[in-house]
Coordinates of C-alpha atoms and ligand atoms in Angstrom, one line a residue:
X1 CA -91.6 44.2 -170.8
X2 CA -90.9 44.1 -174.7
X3 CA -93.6 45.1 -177.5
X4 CA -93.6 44.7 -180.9
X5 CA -95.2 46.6 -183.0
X6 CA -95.6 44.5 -186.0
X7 CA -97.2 46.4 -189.8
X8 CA -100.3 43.8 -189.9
X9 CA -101.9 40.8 -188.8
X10 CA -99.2 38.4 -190.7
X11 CA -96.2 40.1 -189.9
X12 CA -98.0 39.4 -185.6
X13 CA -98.1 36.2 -186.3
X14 CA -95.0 35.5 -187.8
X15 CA -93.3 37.2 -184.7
X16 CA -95.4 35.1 -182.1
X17 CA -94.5 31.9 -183.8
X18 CA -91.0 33.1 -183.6
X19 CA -90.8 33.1 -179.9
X20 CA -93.3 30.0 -179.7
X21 CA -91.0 28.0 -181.6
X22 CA -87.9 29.7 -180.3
X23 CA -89.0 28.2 -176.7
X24 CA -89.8 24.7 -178.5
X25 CA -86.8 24.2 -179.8
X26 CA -84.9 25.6 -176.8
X27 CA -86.9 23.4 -174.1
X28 CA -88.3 20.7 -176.6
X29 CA -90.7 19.4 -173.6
X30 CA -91.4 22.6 -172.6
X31 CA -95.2 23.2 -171.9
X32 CA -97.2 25.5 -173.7
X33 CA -100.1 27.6 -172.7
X34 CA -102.6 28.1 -175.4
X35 CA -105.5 30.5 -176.6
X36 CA -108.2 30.4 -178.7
X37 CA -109.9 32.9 -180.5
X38 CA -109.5 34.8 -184.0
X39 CA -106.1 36.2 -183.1
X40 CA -104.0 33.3 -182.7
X41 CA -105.5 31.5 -186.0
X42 CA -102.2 33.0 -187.7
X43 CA -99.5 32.7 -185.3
X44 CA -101.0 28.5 -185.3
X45 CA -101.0 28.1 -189.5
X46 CA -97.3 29.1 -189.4
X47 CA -96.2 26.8 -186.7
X48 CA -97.8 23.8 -188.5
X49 CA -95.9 25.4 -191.4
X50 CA -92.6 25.0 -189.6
X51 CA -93.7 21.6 -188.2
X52 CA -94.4 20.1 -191.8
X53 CA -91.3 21.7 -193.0
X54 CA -89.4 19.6 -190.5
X55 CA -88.1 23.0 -188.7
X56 CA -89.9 23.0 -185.6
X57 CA -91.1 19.0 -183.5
X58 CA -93.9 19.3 -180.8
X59 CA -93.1 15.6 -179.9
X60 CA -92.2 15.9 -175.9
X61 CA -94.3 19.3 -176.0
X62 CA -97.2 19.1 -173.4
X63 CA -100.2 22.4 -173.8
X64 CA -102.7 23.3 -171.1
X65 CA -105.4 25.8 -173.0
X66 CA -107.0 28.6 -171.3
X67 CA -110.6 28.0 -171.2
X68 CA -113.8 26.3 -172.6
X69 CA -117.3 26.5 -172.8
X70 CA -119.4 25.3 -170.9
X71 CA -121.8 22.6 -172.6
X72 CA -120.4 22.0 -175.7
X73 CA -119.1 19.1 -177.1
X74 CA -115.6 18.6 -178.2
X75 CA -116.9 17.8 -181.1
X76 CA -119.0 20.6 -181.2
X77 CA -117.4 23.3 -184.1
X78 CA -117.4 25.9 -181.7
X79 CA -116.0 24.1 -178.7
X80 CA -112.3 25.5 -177.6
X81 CA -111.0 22.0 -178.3
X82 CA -112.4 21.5 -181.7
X83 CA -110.8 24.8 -182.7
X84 CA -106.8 23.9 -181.0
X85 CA -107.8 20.5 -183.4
X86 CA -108.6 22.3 -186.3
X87 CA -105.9 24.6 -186.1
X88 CA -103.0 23.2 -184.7
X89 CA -102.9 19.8 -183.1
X90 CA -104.1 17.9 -185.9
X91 CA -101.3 18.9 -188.1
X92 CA -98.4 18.9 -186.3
X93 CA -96.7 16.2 -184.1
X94 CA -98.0 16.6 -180.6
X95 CA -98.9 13.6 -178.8
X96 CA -102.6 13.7 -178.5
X97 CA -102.7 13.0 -174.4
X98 CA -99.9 15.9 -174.3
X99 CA -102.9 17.9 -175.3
X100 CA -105.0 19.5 -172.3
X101 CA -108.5 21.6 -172.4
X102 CA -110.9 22.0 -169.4
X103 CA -113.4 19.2 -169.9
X104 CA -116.8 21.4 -170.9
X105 CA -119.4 18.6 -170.4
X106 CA -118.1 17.8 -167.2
X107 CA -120.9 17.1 -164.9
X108 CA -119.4 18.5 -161.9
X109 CA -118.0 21.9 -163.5
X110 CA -116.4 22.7 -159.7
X111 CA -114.8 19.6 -159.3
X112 CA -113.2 19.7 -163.1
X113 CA -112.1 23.3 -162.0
X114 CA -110.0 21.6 -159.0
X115 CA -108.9 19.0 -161.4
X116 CA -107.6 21.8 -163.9
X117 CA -105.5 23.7 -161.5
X118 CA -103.9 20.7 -160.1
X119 CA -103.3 19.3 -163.5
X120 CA -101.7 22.6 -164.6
X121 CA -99.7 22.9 -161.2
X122 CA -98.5 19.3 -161.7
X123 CA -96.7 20.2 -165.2
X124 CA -95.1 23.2 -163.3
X125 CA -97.1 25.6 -164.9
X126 CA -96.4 26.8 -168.7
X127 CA -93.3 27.7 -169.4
X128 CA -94.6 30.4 -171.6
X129 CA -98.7 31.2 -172.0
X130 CA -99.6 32.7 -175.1
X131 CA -102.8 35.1 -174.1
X132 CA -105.1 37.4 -176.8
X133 CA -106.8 40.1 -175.1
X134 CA -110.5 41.0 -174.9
X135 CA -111.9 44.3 -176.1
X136 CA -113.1 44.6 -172.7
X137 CA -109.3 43.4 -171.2
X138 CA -110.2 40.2 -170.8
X139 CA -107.7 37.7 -170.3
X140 CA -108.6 34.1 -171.1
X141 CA -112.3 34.5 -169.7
X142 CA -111.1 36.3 -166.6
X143 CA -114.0 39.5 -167.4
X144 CA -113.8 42.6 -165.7
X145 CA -114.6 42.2 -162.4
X146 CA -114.3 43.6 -158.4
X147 CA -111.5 41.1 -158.2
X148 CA -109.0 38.7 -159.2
X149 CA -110.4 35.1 -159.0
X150 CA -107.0 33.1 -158.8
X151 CA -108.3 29.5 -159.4
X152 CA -109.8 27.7 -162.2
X153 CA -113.5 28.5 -162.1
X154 CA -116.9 28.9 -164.0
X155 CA -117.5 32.1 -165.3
X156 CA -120.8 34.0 -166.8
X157 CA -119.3 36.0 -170.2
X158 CA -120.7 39.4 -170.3
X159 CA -123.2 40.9 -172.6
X160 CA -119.7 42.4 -174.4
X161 CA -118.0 38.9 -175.1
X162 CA -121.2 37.3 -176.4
X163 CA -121.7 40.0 -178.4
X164 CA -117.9 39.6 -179.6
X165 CA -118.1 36.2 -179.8
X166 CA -121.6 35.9 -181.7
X167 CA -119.8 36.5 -184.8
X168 CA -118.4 32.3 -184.8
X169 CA -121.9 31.0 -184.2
X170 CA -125.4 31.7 -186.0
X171 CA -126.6 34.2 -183.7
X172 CA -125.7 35.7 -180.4
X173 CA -128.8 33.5 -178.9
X174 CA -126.2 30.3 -179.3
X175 CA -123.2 31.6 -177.8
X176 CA -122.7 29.7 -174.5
X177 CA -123.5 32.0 -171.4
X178 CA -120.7 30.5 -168.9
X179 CA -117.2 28.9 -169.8
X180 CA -114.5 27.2 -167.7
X181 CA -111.6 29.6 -167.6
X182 CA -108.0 29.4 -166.1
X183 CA -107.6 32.1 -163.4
X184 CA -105.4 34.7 -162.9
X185 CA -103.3 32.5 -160.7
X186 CA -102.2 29.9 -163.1
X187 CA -101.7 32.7 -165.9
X188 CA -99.6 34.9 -163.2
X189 CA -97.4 31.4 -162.2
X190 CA -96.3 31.0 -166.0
X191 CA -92.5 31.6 -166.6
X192 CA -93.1 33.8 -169.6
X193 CA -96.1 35.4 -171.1
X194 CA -96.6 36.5 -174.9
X195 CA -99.8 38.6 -175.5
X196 CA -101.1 39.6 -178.9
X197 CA -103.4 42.0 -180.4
X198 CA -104.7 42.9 -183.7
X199 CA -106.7 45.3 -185.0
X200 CA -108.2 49.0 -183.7
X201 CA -110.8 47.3 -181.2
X202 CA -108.3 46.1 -179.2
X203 CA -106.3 49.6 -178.8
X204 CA -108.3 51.1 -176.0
X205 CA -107.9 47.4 -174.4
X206 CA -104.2 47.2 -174.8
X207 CA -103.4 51.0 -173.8
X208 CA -105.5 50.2 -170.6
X209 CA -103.9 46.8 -169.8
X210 CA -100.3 48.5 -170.1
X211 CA -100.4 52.0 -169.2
X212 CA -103.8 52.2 -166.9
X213 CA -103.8 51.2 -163.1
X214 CA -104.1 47.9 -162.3
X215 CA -107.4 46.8 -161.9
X216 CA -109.6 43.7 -161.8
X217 CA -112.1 46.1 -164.0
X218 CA -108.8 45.7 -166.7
X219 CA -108.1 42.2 -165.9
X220 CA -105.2 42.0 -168.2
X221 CA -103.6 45.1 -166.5
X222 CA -102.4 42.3 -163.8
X223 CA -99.7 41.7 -166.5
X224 CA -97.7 45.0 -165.4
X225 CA -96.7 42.2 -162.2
X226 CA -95.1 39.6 -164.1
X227 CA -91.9 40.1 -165.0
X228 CA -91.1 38.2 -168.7
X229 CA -94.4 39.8 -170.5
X230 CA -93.8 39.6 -174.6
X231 CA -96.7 42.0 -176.0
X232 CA -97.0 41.5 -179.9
X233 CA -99.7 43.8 -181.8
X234 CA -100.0 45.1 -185.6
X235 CA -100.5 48.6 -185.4
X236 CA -103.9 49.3 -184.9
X237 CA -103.9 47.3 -181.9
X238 CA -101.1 49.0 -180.5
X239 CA -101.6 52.7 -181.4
X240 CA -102.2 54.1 -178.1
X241 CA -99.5 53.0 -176.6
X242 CA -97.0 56.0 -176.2
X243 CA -93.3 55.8 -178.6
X244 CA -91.0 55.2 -175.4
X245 CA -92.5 51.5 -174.6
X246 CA -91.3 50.6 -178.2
X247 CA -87.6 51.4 -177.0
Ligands
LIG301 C1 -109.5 32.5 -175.8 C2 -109.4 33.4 -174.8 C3 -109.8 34.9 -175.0 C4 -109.4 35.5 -176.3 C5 -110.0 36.9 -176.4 C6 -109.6 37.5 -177.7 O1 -108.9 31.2 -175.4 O2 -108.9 33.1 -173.8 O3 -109.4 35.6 -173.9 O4 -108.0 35.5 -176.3 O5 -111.4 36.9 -176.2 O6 -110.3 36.8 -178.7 P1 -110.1 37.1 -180.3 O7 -108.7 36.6 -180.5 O8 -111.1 36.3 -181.0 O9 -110.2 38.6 -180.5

């Protein structure tokens, strides 16, 4: 495993759209594996940077994302594919039907679960899944739990997500209460992984997920298994972590 520990939030992002881009450009149809949430935000503005610049094309690039909500709209500003819209794939190249998120509105959330996993095992998995971390080491919406659910499936967030998450919507009352997420199987089957972390809520998270037992009650603790793991943090996120895993 490498980790970077990175001075702030910018200098994070900068370093994750480093190795995003570096996989773009060496596998230029490579597929990506995207997350949402207040972390990535950063690491997304400076590959559209790179992508108006000319550096960087997404134009044979294919994404699966992580999770959605369940019963929102995409149009909806809160939905998970409104947000990879507003902050990447409307500014950069991608081909639209390149673009995957699990279908929130579908009326038969099962059967879009089984159509998520087989769409994502068709494309061979991601070649490399970018992931943020909960406070409560959560992984995509994979929440603490008595054990690893592998598939695709509907999930009830905890009392500590919606609280987390309220701060995006008017009050806590109008966070969604279940979401589509990936499991740990597809996550686990990705060639390469890059996790990142900002900020001091997300120390005790990241300490546990790297140096605690591995534990369905740590969900992102299954990432001590798979072999390419990237960890990017600014140093609050990462301050737990003893010196020698910066070697
Ligand atoms: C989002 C996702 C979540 C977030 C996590 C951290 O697609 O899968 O696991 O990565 O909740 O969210 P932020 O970045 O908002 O702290």
């Amino acid at each position: 495993m490498r980790v970077y520990k990175e001075k702030d939030y910018n200098a994070m992002s900068r370093r994750a759209a480093n190795i995003i881009s570096a996989e773009v450009i060496r596998r230029p149809d490579c597929v990506l594996g995207l997350a949402t949430g207040s972390t990535p935000t950063g690491t997304y503005k400076q590959l559209v940077e790179w992508n108006k610049k000319g550096d960087l094309s997404f134009a044979e690039v294919k994404t699966v994302n992580l999770d959605e909500y369940l019963g929102l709209e995409p149009s909806h500003d809160q939905s998970y594919r409104y947000f990879m819209q507003s902050n990447l794939f409307d500014h950069i190249d991608i081909v639209p039907d390149n673009t995957n998120v699990p279908n929130g509105m579908a009326e038969d959330a099962a059967e879009e679960c089984r159509r998520y996993d087989e769409l994502v095992k068709s494309l061979g998995y991601a070649d490399l899944q970018l992931l943020g971390i909960g406070s409560n080491g959560h992984i995509a919406f994979n929440e603490p739990d008595s054990c690893f659910r592998k598939e695709t499936h509907v999930v009830s967030l905890t009392e500590n997500t919606i609280r987390d998450n309220a701060r995006f919507f008017a009050s806590a009352d109008e966070v969604p209460k279940k979401a589509i997420t990936m499991g740990i199987g597809c996550i686990m089957a990705a060639g390469r992984i890059l996790i990142i972390a900002s900020g001091a809520n997300k120390a005790q998270a990241v300490y546990d997920a790297f140096c605690g037992t591995v534990t369905p009650e740590c969900p992102a603790s299954i990432l001590q298994l798979h072999n390419d793991v990237v960890l990017v943090g600014d140093e609050a996120a990462l301050s737990l972590l003893p010196e020698e895993m910066f070697k």
